[in-house]
XYZ file of C-alpha atoms in Angstrom:
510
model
C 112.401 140.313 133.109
C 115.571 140.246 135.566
C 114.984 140.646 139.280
C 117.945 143.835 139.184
C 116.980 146.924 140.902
C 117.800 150.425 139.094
C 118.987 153.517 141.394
C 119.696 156.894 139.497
C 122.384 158.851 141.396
C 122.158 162.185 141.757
C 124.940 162.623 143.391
C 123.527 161.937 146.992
C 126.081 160.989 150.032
C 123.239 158.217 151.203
C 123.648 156.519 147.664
C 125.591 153.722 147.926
C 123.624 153.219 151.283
C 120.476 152.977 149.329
C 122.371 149.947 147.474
C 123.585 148.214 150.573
C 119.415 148.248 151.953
C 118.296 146.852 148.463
C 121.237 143.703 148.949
C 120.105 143.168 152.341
C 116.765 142.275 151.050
C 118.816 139.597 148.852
C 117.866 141.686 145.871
C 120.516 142.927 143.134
C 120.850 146.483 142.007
C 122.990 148.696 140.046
C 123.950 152.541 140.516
C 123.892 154.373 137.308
C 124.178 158.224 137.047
C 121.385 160.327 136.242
C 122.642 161.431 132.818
C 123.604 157.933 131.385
C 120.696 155.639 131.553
C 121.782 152.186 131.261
C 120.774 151.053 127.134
C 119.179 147.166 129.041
C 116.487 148.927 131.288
C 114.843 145.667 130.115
C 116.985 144.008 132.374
C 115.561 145.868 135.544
C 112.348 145.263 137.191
C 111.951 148.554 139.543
C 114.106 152.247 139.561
C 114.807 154.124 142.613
C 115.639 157.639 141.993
C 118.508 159.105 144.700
C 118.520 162.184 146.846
C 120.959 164.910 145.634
C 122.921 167.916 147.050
C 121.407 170.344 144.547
C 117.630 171.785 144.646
C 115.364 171.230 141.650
C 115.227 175.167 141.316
C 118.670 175.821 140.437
C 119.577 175.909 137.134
C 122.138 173.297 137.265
C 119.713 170.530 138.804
C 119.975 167.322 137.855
C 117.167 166.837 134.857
C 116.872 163.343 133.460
C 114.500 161.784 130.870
C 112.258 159.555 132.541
C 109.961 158.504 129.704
C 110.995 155.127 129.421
C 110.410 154.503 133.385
C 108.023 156.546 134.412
C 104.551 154.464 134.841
C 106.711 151.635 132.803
C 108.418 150.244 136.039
C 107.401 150.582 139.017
C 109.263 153.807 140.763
C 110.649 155.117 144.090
C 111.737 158.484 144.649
C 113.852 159.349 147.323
C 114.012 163.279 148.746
C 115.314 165.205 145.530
C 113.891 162.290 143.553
C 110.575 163.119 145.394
C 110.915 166.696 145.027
C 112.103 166.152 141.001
C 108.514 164.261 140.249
C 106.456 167.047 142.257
C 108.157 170.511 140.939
C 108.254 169.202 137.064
C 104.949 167.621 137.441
C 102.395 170.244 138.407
C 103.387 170.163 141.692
C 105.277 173.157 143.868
C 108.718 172.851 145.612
C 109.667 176.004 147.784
C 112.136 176.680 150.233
C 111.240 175.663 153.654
C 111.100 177.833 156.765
C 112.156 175.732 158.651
C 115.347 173.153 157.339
C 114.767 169.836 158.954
C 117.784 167.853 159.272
C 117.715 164.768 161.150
C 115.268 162.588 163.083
C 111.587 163.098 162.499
C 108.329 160.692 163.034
C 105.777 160.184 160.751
C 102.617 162.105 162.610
C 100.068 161.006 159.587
C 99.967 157.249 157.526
C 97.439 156.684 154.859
C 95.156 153.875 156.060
C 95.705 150.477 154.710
C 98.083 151.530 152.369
C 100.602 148.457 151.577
C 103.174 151.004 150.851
C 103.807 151.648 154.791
C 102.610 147.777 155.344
C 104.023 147.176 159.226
C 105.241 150.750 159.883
C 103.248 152.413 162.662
C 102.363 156.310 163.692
C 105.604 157.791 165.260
C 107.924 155.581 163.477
C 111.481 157.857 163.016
C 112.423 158.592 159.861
C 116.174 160.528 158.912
C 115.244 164.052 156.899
C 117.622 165.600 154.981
C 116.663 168.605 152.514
C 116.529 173.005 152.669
C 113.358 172.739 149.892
C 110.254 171.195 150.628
C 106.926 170.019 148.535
C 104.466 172.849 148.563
C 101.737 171.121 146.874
C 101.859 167.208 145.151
C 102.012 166.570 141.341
C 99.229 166.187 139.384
C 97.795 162.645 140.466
C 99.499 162.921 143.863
C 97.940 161.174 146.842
C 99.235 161.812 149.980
C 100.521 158.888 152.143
C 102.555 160.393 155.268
C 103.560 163.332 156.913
C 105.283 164.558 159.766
C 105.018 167.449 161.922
C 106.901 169.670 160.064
C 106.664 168.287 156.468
C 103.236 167.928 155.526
C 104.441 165.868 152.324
C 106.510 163.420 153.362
C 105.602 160.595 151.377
C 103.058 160.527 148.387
C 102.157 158.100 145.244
C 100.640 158.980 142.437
C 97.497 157.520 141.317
C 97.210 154.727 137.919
C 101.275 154.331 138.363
C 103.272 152.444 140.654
C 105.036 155.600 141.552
C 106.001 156.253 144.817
C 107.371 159.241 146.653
C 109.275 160.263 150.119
C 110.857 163.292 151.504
C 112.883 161.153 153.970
C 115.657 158.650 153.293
C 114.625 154.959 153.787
C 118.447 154.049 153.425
C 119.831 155.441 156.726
C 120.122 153.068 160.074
C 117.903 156.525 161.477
C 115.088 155.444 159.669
C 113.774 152.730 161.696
C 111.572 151.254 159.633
C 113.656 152.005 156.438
C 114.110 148.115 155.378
C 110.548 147.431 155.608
C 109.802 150.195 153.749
C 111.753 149.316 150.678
C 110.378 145.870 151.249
C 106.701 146.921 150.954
C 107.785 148.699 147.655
C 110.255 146.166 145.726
C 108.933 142.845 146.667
C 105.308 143.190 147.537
C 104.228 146.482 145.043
C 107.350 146.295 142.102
C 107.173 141.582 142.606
C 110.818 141.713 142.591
C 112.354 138.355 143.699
C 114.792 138.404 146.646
C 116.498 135.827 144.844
C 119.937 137.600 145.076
C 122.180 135.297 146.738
C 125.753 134.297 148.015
C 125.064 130.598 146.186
C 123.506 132.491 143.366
C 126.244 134.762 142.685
C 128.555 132.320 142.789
C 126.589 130.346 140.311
C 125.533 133.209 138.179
C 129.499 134.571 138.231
C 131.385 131.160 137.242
C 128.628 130.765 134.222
C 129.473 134.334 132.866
C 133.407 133.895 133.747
C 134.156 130.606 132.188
C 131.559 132.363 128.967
C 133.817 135.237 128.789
C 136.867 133.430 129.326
C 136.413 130.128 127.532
C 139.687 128.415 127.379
C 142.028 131.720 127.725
C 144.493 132.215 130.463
C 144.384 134.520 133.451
C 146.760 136.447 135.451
C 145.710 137.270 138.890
C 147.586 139.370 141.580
C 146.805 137.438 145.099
C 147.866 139.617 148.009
C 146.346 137.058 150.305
C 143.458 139.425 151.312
C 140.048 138.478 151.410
C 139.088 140.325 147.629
C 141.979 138.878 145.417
C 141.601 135.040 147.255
C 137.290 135.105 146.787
C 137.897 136.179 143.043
C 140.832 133.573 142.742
C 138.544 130.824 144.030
C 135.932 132.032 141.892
C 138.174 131.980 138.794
C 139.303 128.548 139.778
C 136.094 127.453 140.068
C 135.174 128.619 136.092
C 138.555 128.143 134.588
C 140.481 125.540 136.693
C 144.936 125.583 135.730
C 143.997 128.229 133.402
C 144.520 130.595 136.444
C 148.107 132.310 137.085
C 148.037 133.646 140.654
C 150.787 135.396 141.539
C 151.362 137.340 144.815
C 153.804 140.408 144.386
C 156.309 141.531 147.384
C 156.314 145.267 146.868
C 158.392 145.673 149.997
C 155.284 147.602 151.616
C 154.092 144.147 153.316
C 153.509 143.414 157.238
C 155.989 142.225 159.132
C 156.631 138.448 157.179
C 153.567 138.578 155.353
C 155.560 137.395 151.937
C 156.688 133.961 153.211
C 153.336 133.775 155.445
C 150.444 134.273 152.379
C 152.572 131.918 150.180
C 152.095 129.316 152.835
C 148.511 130.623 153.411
C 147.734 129.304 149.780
C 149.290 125.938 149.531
C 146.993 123.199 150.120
C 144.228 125.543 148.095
C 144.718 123.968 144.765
C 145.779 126.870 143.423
C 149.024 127.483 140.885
C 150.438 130.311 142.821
C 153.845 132.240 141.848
C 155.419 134.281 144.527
C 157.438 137.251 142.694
C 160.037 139.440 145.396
C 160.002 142.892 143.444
C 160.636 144.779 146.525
C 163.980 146.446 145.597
C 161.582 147.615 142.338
C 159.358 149.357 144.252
C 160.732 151.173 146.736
C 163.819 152.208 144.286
C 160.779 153.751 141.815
C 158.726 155.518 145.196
C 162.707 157.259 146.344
C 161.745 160.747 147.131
C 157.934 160.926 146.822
C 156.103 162.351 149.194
C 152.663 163.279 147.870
C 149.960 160.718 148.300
C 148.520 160.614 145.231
C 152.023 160.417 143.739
C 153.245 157.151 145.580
C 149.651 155.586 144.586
C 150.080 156.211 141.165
C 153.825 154.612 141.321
C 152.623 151.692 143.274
C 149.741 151.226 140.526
C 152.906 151.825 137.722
C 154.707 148.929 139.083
C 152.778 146.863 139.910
C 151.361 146.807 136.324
C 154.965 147.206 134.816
C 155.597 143.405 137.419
C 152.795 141.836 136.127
C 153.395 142.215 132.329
C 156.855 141.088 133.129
C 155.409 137.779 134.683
C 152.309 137.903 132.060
C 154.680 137.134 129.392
C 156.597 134.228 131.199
C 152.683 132.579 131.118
C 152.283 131.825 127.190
C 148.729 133.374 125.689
C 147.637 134.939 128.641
C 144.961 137.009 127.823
C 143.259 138.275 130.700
C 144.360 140.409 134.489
C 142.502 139.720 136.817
C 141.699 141.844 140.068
C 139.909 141.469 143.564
C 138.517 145.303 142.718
C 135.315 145.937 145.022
C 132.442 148.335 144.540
C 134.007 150.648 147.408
C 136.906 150.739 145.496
C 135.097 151.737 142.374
C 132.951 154.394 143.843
C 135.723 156.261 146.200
C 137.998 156.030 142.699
C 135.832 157.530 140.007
C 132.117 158.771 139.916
C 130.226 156.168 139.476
C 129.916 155.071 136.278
C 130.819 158.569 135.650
C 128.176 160.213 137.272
C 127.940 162.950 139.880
C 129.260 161.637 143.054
C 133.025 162.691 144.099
C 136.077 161.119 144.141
C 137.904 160.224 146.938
C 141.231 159.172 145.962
C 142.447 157.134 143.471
C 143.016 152.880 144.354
C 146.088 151.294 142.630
C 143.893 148.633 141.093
C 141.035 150.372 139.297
C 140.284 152.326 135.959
C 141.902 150.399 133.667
C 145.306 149.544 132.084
C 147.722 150.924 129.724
C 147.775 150.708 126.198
C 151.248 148.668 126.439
C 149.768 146.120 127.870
C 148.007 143.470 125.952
C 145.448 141.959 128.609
C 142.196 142.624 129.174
C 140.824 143.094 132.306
C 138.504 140.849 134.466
C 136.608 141.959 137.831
C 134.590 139.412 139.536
C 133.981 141.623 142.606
C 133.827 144.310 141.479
C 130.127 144.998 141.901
C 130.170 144.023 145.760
C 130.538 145.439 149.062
C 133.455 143.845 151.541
C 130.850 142.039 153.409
C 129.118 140.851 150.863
C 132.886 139.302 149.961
C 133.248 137.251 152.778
C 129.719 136.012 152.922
C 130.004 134.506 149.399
C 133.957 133.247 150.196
C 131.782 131.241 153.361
C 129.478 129.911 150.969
C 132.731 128.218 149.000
C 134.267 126.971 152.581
C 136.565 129.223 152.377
C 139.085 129.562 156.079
C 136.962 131.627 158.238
C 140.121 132.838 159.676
C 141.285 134.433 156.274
C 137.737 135.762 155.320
C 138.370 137.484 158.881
C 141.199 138.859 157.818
C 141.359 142.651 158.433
C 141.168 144.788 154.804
C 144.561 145.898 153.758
C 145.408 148.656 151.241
C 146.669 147.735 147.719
C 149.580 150.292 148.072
C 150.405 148.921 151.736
C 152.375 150.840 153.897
C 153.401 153.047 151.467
C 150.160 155.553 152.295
C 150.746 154.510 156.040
C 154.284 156.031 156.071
C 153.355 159.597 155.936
C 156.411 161.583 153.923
C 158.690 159.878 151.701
C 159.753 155.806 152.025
C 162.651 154.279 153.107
C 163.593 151.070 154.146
C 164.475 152.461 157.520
C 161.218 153.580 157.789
C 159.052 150.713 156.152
C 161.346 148.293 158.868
C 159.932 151.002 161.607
C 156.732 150.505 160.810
C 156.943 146.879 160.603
C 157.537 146.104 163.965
C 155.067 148.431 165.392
C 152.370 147.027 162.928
C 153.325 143.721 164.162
C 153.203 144.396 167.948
C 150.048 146.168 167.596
C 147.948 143.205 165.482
C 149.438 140.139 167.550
C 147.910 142.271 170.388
C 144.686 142.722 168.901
C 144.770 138.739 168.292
C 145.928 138.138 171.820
C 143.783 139.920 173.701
C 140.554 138.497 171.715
C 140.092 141.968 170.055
C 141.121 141.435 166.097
C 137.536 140.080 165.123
C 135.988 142.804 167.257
C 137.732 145.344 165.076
C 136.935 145.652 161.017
C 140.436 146.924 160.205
C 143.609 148.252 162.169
C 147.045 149.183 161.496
C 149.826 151.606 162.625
C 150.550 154.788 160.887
C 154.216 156.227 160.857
C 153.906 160.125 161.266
C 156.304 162.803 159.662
C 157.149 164.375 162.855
C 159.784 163.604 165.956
C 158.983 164.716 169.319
C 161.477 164.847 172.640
C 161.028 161.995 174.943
C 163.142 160.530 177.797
C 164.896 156.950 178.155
C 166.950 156.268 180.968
C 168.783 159.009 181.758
C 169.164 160.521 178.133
C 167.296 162.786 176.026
C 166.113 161.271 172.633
C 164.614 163.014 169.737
C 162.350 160.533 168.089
C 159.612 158.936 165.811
C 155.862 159.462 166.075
C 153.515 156.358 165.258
C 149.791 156.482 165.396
C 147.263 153.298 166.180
C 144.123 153.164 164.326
C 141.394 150.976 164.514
C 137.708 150.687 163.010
C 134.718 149.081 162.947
C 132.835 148.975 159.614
C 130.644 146.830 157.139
C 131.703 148.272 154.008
C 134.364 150.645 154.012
C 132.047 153.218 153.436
C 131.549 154.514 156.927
C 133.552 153.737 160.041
C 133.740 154.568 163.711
C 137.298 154.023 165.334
C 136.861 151.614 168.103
C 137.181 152.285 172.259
C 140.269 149.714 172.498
C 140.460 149.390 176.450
C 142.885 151.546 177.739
C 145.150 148.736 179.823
C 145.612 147.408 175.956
C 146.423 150.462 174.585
C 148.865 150.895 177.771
C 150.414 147.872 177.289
C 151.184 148.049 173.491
C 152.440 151.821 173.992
C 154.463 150.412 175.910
C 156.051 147.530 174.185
C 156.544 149.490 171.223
C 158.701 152.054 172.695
C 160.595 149.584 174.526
C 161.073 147.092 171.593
C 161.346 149.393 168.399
C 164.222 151.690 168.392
C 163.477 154.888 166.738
C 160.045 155.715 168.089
C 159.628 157.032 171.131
C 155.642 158.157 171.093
C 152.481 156.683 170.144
C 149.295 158.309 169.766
C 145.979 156.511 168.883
C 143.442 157.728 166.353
C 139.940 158.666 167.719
C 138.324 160.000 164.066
C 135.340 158.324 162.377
C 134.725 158.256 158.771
C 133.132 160.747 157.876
C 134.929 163.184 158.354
C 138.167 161.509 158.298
C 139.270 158.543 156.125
C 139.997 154.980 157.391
C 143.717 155.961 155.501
C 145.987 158.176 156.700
C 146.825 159.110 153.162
């Protein structure tokens, strides 16, 4: 039996957090949707069932067939997971009187119960839910309460099936990781096995099986993503890797010339392939979002089988897609959670083109990225390198591109990350970038009126993409680089910074 973890979405916000806590412990899982039960459940040693936006009394609640799991594999559910097993198992789920939303502590622990091993009386725990369990489910035992939910965590007796109200997953639940410590390792005997060495090792076994001696054609953009999964590919399939890095004329500021450099000296065969004038002739006139991201994606697809059939028999694209990526694109695996917007680089290609598609990442978080580039000795300088979108700064141009514009933008993006990296700031910051606004505003210089360009500074901090607070940049910084850009790029005359976390806001502009 595999040492993977199981979580069932339900279409929970905390989901993908639930999957991050899991990795921490070094332990591998999958998200699956409710509905569509993966057909290997052989292949997973424990299931964790996800908290959910709907209420197990509505008619459209999620309902899915547990019989294979259920006293099978050991089994966590987490608020509507908790309230699923109680209201459909003899148990009664109500509305509560009082919705608790937020920090609680737990008021009651069962004694000596290995469940809560190392978690004390008042430890915090993050609640979440409008229903509440009236009464447990036939074999319940209760294991924790607080002071306003008297079943707040329950197992039920001759299974390894646990129960909580709260949400283990969130940084509010103090105690969270040890909790899903107690229940994986100690109670389910998963291994925390899951590795940056063993992924490496387990990934270049299953690439150079499922490529065997067929070429590859992979898109570097000199990013962290794209150069992990070229190394990775190198390391399976050695010269039978293409890279080739793309100018779509939505780069930083000399970043063509600069990334092909980057990569000599890696031992990689790298192409570099100027289709600027391409791009930015197809994206003339479009202004919506969504639009420019699908013409970016066209291209850049419509480039690649152009250079795919320069490399004889190449079978395969590969792309540094990660698991962020995946899950902001599409529900995942086409389950209940919402999409965000659409990434050039994921769901697929078109029928025209004749190569299949390879992922390496595409199950990992960013972090988790650069911790298994370190582990191949990768630069630490380019697995700090700041995330940059696929599309570039075609969705931070807000309105329609130009080459006036992307030359604007540019030079402002330039001033503003040199200063970050000369003022010790760009590894305090998880990503950062300029934003060119649609809008001119009246400002002064010298004795003249001028009429001019708005730019906005953004800047992050972040794990995974996921979530993300913008970042108190000290104000003589921000002074000074208001400052210089004014003074140094002609056409802008204000510049704003962005003060909006994620949620609500995206990192993005567009």
């Amino acid at each position: 039996m595999q040492n993977n973890v199981l979580i069932l979405d339900f279409g929970s916000q905390y989901t993908q957090l639930i999957a991050r806590r899991v990795r921490e412990l070094n332990i591998y899982c999958e998200i699956h949707p409710f509905n569509k039960l993966p057909g290997n459940l052989s292949d997973f040693k424990a299931v964790i069932l996800s908290g959910s936006p709907f209420s197990v009394r509505g008619e459209d609640a999620p309902h899915p067939d547990l019989s294979e799991i259920r006293g099978k594999k050991p089994l966590l559910a987490v608020c509507y997971g908790a309230q699923y097993l109680a209201h459909f198992s003899g148990g009664e789920v109500a509305p509560s009187n009082t919705r608790e939303y937020g920090r609680a502590n737990l008021s009651f622990i069962k004694p000596d119960e290995q469940f809560f091993k190392g978690i004390s009386l008042g430890s915090q725990v993050w609640m979440s839910h409008s229903d509440t369990i009236k009464s447990l489910p036939t074999g319940g035992v209760l294991l924790a309460s607080t002071g306003d939910v008297a079943n707040a965590a329950y197992k039920i007796e001759n299974e390894e099936t646990y129960a909580i109200q709260f949400h283990p997953e969130v940084y509010h639940s103090t105690d969270g990781k040890q909790l899903l410590d107690n229940f994986l390792i100690d109670i389910a005997g998963v291994q925390p096995d899951w590795t940056p060495n063993s992924f490496v090792d387990t990934t270049v076994a299953e690439l150079k099986e499922k490529i065997g001696n067929d070429k590859v054609v992979l898109g570097l953009s000199g990013g962290v993503d794209s150069t992990v999964a070229a190394v990775l590919l190198h390391k399976a399939i050695g010269s039978n890797l293409h890279c080739i890095f793309v100018n779509n004329g939505l780069l930083r500021k000399n970043e063509f010339s600069s990334v092909l450099k980057q990569y000599e000296g890696m031992g990689l065969n790298v192409k570099g392939v100027d289709a600027s004038a391409r791009f930015l002739d197809a994206l003339a006139g479009e202004s919506d979002p969504e639009g420019k991201r699908k013409i970016i994606g066209r291209v850049f697809i419509e480039v690649f089988d152009d250079e795919a059939h320069l490399i004889e028999d190449a079978k395969w694209l590969a792309q540094g897609t990660i698991y962020p990526d995946v899950i902001e694109s599409v529900s995942v695996n086409g389950g209940p959670s919402a999409t965000i917007k659409s990434h050039h680089n994921v769901g697929g290609l078109p029928d025209f083109m004749k190569l299949k598609i390879v992922e390496p990442l595409k199950m990992l978080f960013k972090d988790e990225v650069r911790r298994v580039g370190a582990s191949m000795d990768l630069d630490p300088e380019l697995l700090g390198r700041h995330p940059f979108p696929g599309p570039g700064l075609a969705i931070r141009i807000l309105g329609d591109i130009t080459p006036e514009k992307v030359s604007i933008l540019q030079e402002v993006d330039a001033i503003f990350i040199n200063g970050l990296k000369d003022n010790d700031l760009y590894n305090k910051v998880w990503q950062a970038g300029a934003i060119l606004l649609p809008v001119q505003s009246v400002g002064v210089m010298g004795d003249e009126r001028t009429y001019e360009k708005c730019v906005a500074l953004r800047a992050v901090e972040s794990t995974d993409g996921m979530t993300a607070d913008w970042v108190n940049l000290p104000y003589e910084f921000l002074q000074k680089t208001s400052n210089e850009i004014i003074n140094r790029v002609k056409g802008v005359n204000r510049v704003v910074y962005d003060i909006s976390s994620k949620p609500p806001a995206t990192i993005e502009w567009e």
